[in-house]
Short mmCIF file of C-alpha atoms in Angstrom, two decimals:
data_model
loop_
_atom_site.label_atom_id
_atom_site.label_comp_id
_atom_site.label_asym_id
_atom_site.label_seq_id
_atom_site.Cartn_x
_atom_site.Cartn_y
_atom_site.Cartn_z
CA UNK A 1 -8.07 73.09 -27.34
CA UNK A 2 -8.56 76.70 -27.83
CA UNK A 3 -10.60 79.28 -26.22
CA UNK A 4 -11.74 80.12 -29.79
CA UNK A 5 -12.20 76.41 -30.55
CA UNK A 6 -14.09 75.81 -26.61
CA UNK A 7 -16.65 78.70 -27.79
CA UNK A 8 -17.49 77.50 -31.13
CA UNK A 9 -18.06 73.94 -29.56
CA UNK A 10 -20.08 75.68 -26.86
CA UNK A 11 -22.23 77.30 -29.52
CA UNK A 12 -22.41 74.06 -31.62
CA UNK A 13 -23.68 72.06 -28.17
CA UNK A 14 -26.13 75.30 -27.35
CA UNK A 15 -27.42 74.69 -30.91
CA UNK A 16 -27.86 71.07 -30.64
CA UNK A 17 -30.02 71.33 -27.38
CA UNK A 18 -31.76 74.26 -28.89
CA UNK A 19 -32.60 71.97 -32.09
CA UNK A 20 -33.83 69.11 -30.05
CA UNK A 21 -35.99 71.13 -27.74
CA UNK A 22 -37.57 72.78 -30.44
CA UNK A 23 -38.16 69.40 -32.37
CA UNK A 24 -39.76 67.87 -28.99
CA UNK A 25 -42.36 70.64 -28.97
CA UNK A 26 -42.56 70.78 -32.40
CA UNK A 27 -43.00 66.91 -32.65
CA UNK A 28 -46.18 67.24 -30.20
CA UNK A 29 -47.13 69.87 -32.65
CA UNK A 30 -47.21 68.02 -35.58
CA UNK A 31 -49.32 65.59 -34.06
CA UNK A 32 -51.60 68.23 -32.62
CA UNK A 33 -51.73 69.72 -36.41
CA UNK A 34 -52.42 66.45 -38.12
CA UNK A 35 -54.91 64.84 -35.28
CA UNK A 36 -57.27 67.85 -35.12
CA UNK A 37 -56.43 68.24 -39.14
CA UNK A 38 -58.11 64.46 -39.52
CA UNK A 39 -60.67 64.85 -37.39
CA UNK A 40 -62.11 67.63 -38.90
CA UNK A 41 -61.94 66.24 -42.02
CA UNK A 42 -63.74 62.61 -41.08
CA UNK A 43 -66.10 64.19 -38.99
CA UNK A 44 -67.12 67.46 -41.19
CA UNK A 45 -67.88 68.95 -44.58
CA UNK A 46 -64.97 71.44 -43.82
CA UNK A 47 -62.32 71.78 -47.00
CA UNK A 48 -59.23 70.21 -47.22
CA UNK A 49 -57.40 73.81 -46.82
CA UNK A 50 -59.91 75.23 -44.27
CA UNK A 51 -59.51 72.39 -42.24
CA UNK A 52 -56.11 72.73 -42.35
CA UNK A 53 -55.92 76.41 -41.95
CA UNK A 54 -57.76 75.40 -38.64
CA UNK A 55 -55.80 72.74 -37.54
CA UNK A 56 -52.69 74.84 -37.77
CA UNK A 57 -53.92 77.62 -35.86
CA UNK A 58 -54.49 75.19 -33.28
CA UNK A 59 -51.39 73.72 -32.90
CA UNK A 60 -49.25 77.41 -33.92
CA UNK A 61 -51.09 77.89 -29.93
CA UNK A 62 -50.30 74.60 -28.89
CA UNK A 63 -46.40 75.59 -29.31
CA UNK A 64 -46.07 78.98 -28.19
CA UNK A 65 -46.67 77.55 -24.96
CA UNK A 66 -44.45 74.94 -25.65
CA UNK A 67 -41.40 76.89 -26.84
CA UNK A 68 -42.12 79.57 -24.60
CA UNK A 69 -41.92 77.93 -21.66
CA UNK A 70 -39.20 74.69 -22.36
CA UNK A 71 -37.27 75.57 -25.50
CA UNK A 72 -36.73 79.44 -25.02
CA UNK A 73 -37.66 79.46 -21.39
CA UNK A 74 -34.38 80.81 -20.93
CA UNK A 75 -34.50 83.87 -23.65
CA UNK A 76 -35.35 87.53 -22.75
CA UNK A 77 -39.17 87.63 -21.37
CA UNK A 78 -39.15 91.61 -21.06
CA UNK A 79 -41.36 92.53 -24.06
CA UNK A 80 -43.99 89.71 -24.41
CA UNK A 81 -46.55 91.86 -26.68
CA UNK A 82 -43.64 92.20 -29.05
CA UNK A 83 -42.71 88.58 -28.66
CA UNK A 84 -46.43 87.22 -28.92
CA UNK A 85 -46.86 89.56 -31.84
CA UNK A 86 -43.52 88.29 -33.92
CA UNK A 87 -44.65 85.07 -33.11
CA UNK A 88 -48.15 85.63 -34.61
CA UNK A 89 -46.67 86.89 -37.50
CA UNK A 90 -43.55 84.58 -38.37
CA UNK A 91 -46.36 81.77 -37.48
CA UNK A 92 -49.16 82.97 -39.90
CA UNK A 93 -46.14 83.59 -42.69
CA UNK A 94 -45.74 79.44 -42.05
CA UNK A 95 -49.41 79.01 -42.28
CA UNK A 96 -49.39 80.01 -45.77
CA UNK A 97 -45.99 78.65 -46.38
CA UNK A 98 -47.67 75.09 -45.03
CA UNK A 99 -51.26 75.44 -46.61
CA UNK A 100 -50.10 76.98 -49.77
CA UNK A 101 -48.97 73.67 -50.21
CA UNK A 102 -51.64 71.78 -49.61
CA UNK A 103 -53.71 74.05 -51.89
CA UNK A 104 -51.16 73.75 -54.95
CA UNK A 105 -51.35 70.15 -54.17
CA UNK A 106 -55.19 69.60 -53.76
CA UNK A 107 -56.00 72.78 -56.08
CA UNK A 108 -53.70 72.96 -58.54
CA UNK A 109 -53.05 68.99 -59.14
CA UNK A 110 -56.07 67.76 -58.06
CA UNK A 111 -54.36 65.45 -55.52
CA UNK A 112 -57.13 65.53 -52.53
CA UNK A 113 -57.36 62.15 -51.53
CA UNK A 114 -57.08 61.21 -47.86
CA UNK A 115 -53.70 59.81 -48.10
CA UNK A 116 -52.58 62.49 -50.71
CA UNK A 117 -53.80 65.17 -47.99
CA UNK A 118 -51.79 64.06 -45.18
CA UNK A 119 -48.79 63.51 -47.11
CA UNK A 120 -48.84 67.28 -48.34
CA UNK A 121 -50.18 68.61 -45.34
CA UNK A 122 -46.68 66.88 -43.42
CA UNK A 123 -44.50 68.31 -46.39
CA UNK A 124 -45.83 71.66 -45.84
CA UNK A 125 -45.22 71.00 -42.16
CA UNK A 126 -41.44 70.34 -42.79
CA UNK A 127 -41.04 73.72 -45.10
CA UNK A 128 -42.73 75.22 -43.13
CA UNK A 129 -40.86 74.24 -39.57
CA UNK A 130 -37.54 74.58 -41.81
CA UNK A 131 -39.01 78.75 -41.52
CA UNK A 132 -40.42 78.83 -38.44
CA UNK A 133 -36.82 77.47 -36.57
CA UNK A 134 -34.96 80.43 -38.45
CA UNK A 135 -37.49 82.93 -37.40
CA UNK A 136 -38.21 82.02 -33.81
CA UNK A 137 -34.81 82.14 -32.63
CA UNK A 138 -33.23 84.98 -34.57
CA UNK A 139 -36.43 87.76 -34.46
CA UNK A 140 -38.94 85.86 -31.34
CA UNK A 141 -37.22 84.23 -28.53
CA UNK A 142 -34.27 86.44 -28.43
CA UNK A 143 -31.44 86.16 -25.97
CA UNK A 144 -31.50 88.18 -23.31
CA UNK A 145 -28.99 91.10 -22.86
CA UNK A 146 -27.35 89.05 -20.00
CA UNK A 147 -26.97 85.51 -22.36
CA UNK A 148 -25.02 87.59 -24.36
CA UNK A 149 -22.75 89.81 -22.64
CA UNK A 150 -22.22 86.35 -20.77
CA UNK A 151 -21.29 84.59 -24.27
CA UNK A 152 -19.38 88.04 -25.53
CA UNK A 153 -16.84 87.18 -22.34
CA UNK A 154 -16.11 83.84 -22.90
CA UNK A 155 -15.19 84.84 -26.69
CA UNK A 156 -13.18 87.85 -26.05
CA UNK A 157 -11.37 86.35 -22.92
CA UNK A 158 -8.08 85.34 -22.63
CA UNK A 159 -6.61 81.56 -22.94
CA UNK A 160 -5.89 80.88 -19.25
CA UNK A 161 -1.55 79.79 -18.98
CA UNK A 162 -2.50 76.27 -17.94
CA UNK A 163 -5.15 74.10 -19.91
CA UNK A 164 -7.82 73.25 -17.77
CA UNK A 165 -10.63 71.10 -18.50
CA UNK A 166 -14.09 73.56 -17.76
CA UNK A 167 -16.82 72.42 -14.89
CA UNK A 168 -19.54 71.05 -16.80
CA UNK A 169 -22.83 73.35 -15.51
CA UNK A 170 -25.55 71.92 -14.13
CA UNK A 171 -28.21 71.26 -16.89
CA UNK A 172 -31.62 73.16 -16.27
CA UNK A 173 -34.15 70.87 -17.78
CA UNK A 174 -34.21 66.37 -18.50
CA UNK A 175 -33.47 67.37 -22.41
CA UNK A 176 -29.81 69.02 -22.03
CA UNK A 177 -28.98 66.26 -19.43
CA UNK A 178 -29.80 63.63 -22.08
CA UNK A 179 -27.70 65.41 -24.55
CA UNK A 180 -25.11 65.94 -22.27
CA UNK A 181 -22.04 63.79 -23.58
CA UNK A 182 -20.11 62.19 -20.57
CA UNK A 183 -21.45 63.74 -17.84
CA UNK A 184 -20.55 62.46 -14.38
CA UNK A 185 -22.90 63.00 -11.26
CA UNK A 186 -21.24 63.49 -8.23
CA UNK A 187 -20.63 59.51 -6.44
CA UNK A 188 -20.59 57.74 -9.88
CA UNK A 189 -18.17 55.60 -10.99
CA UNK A 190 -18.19 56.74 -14.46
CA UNK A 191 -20.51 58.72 -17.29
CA UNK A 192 -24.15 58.76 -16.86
CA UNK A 193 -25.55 56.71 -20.07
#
């Protein structure tokens, strides 16, 4: 294979972690949005989209902590005002992206059932997250100066004169070991399944 063709299936793998990390936390999420989203509707006289508005803000603080520390825990942590404060903002354009929803839904159609409710309220969720994953890793959790002078050499380096097969680092977190395809621990007969 080529170095150009090892690189862009380095990237691809770094993606695929990176999507499944941010899915884990953002799978909690959802479940943080929706449980506190349900309870205060049973157990108030909140609004649909109130109630909603405050169950997202609850679980937008559930997963800074989460991608913070286990999906980006490896990005640049220099400037964490301006980090916290893209987040707040990228996260309160997805609050309206995922409650505008819900309000053209319950509002607009009429549609404000308790089924109807949680059905929109999880679509907005998914347009929403679709936002969210764009603007987290390209403006939030950037990479830090090092990730990428590090990524900048393998690109621009030469193909080596003999093929080698590259040591497979050792993964930094349970997710990227999962997703890890045929890695081999050190005494094992064959790849970890």
């Amino acid at each position: 294979m080529s170095e150009r063709g090892g690189a862009l299936r380095g990237q691809l793998d770094q993606l695929t972690r990176e999507v499944a990390k941010f899915g884990a936390v953002g799978a909690v999420g959802v479940l943080v949005n929706l449980a506190v989203f349900n309870l205060i509707r049973h157990f108030t006289e909140v609004p649909v989209v109130r109630a909603s508005i405050l169950a997202t803000v609850v679980a937008i603080a559930f997963n800074y902590v989460g991608f913070r520390h286990f999906t980006y825990r490896d990005r640049d942590k220099t400037g964490r005002t301006r980090e916290l404060s893209m987040f707040l903002v990228f996260s309160a354009i997805g609050l309206v992206i995922e409650n505008g929803i819900l309000y053209a839904a319950t509002y607009g159609f009429d549609w404000d059932g308790p089924l109807q409710s949680n059905f929109f309220k999880f679509f907005g969720i998914g347009v929403a997250t679709l936002f969210r994953f764009w603007s987290y890793r390209t403006w939030v959790f950037r990479e830090s100066p090092a990730a990428k002078a590090t990524a900048a050499t393998r690109i621009s380096a030469p193909a080596a004169a003999a093929p080698t097969a590259a040591p497979t680092p050792t993964p930094r977190d349970p997710v990227e070991a999962l997703l890890e395809p045929g890695r081999v621990e050190p005494g094992a007969v064959g790849p970890r399944r």
